[in-house]
Coordinates of N, CA and C in Angstrom, one line a residue:
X222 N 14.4 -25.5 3.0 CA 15.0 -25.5 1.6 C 16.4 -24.9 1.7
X223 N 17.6 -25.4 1.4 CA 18.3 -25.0 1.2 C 19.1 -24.6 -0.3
X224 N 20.6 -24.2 -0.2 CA 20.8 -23.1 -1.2 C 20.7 -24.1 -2.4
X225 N 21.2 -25.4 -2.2 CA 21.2 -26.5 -3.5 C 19.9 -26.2 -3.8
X226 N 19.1 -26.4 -3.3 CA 17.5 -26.9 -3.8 C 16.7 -25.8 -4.8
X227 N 17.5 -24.4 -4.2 CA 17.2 -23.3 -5.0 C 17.6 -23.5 -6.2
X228 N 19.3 -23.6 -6.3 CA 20.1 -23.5 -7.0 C 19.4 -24.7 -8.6
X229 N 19.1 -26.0 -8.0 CA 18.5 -26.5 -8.7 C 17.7 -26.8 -9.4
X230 N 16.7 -25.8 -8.9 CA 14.9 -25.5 -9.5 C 15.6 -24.2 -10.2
X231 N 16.6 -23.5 -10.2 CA 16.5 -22.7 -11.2 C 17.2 -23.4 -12.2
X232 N 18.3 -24.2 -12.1 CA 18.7 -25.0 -13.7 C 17.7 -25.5 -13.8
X233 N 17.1 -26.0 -13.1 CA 15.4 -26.8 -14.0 C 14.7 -25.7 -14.8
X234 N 14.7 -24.8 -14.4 CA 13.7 -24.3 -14.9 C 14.0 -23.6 -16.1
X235 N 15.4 -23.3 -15.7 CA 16.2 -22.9 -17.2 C 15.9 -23.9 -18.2
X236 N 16.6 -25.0 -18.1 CA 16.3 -26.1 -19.2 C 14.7 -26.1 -19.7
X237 N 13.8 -26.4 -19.1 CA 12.6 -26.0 -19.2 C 12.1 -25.2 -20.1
X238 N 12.8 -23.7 -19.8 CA 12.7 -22.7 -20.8 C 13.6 -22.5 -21.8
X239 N 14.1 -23.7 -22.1 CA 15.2 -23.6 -23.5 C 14.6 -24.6 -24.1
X240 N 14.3 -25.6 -23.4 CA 13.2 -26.8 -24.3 C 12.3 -26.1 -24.9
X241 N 10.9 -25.0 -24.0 CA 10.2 -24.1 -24.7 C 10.4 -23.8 -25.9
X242 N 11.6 -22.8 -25.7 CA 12.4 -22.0 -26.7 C 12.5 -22.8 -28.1
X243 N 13.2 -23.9 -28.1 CA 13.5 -24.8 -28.8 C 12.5 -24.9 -29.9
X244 N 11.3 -25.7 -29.0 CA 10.2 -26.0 -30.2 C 9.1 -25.2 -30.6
X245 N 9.5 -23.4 -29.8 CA 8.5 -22.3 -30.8 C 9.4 -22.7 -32.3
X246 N 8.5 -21.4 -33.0 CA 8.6 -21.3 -34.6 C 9.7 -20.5 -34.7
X247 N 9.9 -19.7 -36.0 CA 11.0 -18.8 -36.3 C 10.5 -17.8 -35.8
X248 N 9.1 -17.5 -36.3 CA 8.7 -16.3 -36.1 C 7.7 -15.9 -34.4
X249 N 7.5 -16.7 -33.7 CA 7.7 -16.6 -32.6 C 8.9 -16.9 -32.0
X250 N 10.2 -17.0 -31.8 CA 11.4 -16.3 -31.1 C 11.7 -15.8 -31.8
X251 N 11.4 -15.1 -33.1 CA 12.0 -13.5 -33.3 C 11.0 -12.6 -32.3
X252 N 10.0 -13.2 -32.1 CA 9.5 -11.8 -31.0 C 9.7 -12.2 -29.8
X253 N 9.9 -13.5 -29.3 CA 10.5 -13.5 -27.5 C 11.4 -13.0 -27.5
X254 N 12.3 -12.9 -28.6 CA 14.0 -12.0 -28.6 C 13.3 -10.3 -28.8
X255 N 12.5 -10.1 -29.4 CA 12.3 -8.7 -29.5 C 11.6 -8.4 -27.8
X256 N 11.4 -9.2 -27.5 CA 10.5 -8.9 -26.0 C 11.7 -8.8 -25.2
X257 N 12.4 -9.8 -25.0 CA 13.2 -10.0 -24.4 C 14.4 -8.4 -24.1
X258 N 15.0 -8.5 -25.6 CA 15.8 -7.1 -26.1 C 15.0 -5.7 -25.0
X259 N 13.5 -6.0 -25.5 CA 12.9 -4.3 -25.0 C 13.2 -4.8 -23.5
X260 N 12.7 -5.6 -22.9 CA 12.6 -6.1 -21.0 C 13.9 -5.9 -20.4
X261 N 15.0 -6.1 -21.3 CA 16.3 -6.1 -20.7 C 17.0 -4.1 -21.2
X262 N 16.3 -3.5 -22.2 CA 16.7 -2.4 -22.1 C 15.7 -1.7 -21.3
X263 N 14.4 -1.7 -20.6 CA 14.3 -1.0 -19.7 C 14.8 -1.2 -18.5
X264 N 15.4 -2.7 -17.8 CA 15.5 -2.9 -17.0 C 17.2 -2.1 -16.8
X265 N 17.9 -2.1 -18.0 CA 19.4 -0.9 -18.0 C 19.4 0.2 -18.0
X266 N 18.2 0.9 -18.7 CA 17.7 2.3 -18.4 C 17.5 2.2 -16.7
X267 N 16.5 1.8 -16.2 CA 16.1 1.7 -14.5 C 17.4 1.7 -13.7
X268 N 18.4 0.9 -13.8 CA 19.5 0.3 -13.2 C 20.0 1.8 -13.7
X269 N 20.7 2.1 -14.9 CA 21.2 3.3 -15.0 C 20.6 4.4 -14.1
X270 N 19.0 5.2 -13.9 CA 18.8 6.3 -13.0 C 18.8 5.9 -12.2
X271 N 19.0 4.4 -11.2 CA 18.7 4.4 -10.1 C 20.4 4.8 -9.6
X272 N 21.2 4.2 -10.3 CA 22.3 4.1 -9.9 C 23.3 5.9 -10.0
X273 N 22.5 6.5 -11.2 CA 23.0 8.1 -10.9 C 22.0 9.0 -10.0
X274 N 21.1 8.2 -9.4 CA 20.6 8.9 -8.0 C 21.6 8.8 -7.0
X275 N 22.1 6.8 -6.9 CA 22.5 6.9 -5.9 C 23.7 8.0 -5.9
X276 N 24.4 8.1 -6.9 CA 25.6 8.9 -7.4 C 25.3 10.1 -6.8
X277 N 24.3 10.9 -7.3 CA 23.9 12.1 -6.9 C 23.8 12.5 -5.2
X278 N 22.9 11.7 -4.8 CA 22.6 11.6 -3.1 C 24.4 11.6 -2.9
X279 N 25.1 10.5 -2.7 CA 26.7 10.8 -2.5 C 27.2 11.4 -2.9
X280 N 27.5 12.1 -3.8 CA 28.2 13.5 -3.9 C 27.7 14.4 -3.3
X281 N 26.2 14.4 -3.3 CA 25.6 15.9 -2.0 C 26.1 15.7 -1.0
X282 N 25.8 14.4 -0.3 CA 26.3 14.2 1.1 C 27.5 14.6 1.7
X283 N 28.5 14.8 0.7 CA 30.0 14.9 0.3 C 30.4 16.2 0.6
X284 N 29.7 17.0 -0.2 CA 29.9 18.6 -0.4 C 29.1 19.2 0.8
X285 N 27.8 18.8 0.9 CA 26.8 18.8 2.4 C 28.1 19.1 3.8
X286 N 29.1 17.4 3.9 CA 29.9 17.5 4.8 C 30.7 18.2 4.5
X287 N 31.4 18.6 3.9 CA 32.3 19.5 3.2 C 31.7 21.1 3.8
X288 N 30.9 21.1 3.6 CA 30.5 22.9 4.0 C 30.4 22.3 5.2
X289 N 29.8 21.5 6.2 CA 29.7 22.1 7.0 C 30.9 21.7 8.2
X290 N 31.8 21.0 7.7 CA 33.6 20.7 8.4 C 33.8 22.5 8.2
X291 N 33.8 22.8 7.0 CA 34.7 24.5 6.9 C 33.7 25.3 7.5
X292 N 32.4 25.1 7.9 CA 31.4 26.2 8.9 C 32.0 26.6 10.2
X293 N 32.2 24.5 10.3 CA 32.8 24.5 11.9 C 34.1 25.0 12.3
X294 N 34.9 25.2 11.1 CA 36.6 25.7 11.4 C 36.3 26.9 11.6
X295 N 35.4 27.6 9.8 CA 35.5 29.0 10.3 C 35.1 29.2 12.4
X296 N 33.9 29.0 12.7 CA 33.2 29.5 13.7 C 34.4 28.8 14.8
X297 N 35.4 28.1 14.6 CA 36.3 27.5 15.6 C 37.1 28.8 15.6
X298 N 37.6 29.1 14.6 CA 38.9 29.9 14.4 C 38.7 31.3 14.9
X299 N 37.3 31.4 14.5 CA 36.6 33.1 14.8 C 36.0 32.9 17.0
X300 N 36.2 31.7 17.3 CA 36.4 31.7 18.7 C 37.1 32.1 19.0
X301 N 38.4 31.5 18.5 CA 40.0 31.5 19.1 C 40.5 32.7 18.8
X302 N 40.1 33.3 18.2 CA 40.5 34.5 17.7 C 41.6 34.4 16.4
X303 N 41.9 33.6 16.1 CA 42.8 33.3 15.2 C 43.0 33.9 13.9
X304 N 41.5 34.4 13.5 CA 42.0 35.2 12.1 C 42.7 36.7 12.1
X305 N 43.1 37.7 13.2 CA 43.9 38.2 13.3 C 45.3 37.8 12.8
X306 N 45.8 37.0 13.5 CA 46.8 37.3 12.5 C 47.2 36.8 11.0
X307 N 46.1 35.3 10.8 CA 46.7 34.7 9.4 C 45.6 35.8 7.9
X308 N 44.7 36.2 9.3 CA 44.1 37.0 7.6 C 44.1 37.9 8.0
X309 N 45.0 39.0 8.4 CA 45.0 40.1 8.5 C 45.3 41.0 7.5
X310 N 45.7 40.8 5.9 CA 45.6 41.4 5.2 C 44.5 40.6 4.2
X311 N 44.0 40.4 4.4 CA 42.7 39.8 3.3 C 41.2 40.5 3.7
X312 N 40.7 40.3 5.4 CA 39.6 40.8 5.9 C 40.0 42.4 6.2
X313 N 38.9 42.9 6.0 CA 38.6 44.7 6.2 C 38.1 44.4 7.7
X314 N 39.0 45.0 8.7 CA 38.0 45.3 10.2 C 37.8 46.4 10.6
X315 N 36.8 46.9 10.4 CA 36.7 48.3 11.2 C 37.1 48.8 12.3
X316 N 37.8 49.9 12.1 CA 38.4 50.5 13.9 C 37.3 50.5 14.8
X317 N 36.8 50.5 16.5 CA 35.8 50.4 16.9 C 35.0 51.8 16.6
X318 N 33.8 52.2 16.8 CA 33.1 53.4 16.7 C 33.6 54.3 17.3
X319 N 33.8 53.7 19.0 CA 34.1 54.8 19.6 C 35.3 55.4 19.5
X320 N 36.3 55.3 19.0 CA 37.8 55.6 18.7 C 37.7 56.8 18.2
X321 N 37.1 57.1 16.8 CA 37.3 58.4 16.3 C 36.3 59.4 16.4
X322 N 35.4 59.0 17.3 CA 34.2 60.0 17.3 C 34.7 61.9 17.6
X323 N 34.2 62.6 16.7 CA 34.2 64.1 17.2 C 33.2 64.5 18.3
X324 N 33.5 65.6 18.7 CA 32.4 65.9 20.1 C 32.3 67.1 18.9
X325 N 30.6 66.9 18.8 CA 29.2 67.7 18.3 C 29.1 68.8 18.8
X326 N 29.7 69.0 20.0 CA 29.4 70.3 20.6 C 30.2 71.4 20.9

């Protein structure tokens, strides 16, 4: 089967279902339109939370990578020793212990 053959059993079948259409009453296609109206607003509700999941999952993933690029700098930088000099007035370091110790006795 190829894509024509598809393509063409669905205009068939469209026509089909407009001939239907055609020779209901008034008051049955006021309710295929009311069916219709409800079928097509839950299917835009559905479409709408599936699509702010996907939204959601990508932005976590985002910020997810995001923390953990700046984990890997911090723990790169605190190898290299590097925060001495650029954050040497921001971080508190304590002098070592043994430096100012008194003798107790």
């Amino acid at each position: 089967m190829t894509v024509q053959h598809v393509l063409a059993a669905l205009g068939f079948l469209a026509c089909v279902a407009l001939l239907v259409h055609h020779g209901l009453g008034a008051r049955r296609q006021a309710r295929l339109h009311l069916w219709w109206r409800a079928r097509a607003a839950s299917l835009r509700f559905a479409w709408s939370r599936l699509h702010q999941t996907w939204r959601r999952r990508g932005e976590a993933r985002q910020v997810r990578g995001r923390a953990e690029r700046e984990a890997a700098d911090l723990i790169e930088r605190a190898r290299r020793g590097a925060g001495h000099g650029e954050d040497g007035g921001k971080v508190i370091r304590p002098r070592r212990f043994g430096d100012q110790r008194k003798d107790l006795h």
